[in-house]
Coordinates of C-alpha atoms in Angstrom, one line a residue:
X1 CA -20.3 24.2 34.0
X2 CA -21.8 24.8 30.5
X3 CA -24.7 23.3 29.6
X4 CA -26.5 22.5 26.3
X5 CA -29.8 21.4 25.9
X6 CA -31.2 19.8 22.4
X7 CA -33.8 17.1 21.3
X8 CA -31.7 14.1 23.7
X9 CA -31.9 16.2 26.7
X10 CA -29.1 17.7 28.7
X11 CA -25.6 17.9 28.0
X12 CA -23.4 19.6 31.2
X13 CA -19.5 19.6 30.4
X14 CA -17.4 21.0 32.7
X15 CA -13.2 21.8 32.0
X16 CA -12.1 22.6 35.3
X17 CA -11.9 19.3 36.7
X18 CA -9.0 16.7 37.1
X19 CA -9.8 15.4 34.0
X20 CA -9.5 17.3 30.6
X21 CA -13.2 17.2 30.3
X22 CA -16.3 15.8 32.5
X23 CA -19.5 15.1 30.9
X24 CA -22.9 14.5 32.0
X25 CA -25.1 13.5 29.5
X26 CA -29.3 13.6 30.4
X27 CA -31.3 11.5 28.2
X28 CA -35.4 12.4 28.5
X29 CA -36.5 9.6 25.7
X30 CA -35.7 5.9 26.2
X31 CA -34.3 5.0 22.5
X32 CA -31.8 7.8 23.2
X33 CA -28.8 7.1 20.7
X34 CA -25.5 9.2 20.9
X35 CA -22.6 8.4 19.2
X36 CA -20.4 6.7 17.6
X37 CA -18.1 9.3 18.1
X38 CA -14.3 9.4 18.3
X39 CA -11.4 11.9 18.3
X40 CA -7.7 11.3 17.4
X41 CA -4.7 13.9 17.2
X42 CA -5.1 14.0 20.5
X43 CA -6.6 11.1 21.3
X44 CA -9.2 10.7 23.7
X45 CA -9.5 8.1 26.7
X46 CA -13.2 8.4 28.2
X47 CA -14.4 6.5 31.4
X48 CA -18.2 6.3 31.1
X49 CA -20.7 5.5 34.6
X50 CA -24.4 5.0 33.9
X51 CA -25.5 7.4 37.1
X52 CA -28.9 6.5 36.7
X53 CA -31.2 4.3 33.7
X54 CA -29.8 1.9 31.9
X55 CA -27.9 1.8 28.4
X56 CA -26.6 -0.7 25.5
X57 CA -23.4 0.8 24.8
X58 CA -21.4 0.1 21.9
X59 CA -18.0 -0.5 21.1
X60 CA -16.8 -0.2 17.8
X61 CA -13.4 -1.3 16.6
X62 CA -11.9 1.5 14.1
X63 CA -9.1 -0.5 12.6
X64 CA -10.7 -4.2 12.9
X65 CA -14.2 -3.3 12.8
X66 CA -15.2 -5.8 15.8
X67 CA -18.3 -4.5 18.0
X68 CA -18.5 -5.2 21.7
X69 CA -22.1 -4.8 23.7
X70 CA -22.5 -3.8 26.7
X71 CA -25.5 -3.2 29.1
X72 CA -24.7 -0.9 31.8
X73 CA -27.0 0.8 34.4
X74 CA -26.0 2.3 37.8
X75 CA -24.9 -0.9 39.3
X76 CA -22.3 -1.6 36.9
X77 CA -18.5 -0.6 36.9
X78 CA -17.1 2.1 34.8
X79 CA -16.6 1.4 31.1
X80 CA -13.2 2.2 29.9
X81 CA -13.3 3.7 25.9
X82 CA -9.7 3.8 24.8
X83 CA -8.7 5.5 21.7
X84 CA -9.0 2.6 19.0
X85 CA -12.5 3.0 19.3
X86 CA -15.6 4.7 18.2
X87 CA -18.1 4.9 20.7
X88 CA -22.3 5.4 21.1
X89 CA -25.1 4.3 23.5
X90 CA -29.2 3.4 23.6
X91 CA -30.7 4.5 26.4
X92 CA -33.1 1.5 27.2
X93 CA -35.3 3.3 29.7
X94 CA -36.4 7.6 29.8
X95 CA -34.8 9.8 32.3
X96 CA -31.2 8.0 32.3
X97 CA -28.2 9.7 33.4
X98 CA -24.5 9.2 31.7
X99 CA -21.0 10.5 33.6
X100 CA -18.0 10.7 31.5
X101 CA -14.1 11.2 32.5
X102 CA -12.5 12.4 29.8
X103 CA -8.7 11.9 29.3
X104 CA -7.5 14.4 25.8
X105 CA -8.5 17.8 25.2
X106 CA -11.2 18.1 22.4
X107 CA -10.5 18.6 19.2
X108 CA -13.4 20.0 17.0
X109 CA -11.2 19.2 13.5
X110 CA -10.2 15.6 14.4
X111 CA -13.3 14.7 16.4
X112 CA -15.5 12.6 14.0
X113 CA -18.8 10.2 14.2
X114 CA -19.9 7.5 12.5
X115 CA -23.3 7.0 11.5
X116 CA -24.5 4.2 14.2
X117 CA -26.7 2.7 11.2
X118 CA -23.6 1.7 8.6
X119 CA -22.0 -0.8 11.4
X120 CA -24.1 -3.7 10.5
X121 CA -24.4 -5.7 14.1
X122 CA -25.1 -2.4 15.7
X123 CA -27.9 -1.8 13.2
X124 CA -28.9 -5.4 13.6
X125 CA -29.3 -4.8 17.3
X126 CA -31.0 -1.9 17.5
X127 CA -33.4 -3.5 15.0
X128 CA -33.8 -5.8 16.9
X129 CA -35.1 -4.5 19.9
X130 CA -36.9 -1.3 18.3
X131 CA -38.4 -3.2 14.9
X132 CA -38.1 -2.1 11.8
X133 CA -41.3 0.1 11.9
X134 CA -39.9 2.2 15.6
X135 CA -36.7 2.6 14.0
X136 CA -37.3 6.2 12.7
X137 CA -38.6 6.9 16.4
X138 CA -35.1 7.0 18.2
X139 CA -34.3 9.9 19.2
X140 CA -30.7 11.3 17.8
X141 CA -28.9 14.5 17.2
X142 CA -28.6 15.6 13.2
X143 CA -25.6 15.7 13.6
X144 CA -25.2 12.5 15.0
X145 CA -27.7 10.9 12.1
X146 CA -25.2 12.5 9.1
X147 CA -22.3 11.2 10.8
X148 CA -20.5 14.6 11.3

């Protein structure tokens, strides 16, 4: 199992599994945000399970540009991302733990991110529950904050 460590926390992915991929994402800071990332050619199916903490995870609609919310933590059932979507999560309490199945090999040229920030409701909402002045405190990846 590889494992990655940068300003989010832990990142363990492991190929040799049933699935093509298996994540396991550690999240130190509560106002952890990863995402919104997606991947097509091929597409990727993810199954995401909140092992421990609790997350606002976000849906984002690439062709209709709908947003779905949803607050998960270790009781809930797995979330099911399916390719027309991009996808990202707030970690709304320190120390939480994220599982992923993932269904499609990666694909570093045709995986892609959006930056969480130009998606109006999910702006609006994390606004909302950092304020405007904690808004520069959330922790993020650069690469997640350029959209690349």
């Amino acid at each position: 199992m590889k494992k990655i460590k940068d300003n989010r926390g832990l990142f363990f992915l492991d190929n040799e599994v049933d699935y093509d991929q298996i994540f396991i994402a550690t999240n130190e800071a509560r106002h952890t945000f990863r995402g919104m990332h997606f991947q097509s050619n091929p597409y990727q199916v993810k199954y995401l399970t909140v092992i421990q903490g609790e997350v606002l995870d976000f849906l984002y609609n690439l062709k209709t540009g709908e947003v779905k919310e949803y607050q998960l933590n270790h009781n809930s059932d797995t979330l099911t991302i399916t390719e027309e979507y991009a996808h990202g999560y707030l970690t709304l309490v320190p120390n939480t733990i994220v599982y992923y199945g993932v269904i499609g090999k990666y694909n570093p040229k045709t995986y892609k991110s959006i930056v969480w920030n130009t998606i109006p409701s999910i702006k609006d909402k994390i606004t909302e529950i950092l304020g405007t002045s904690l808004i520069d405190r959330i922790t993020i990846s650069e690469k997640d904050k350029l959209g690349l």
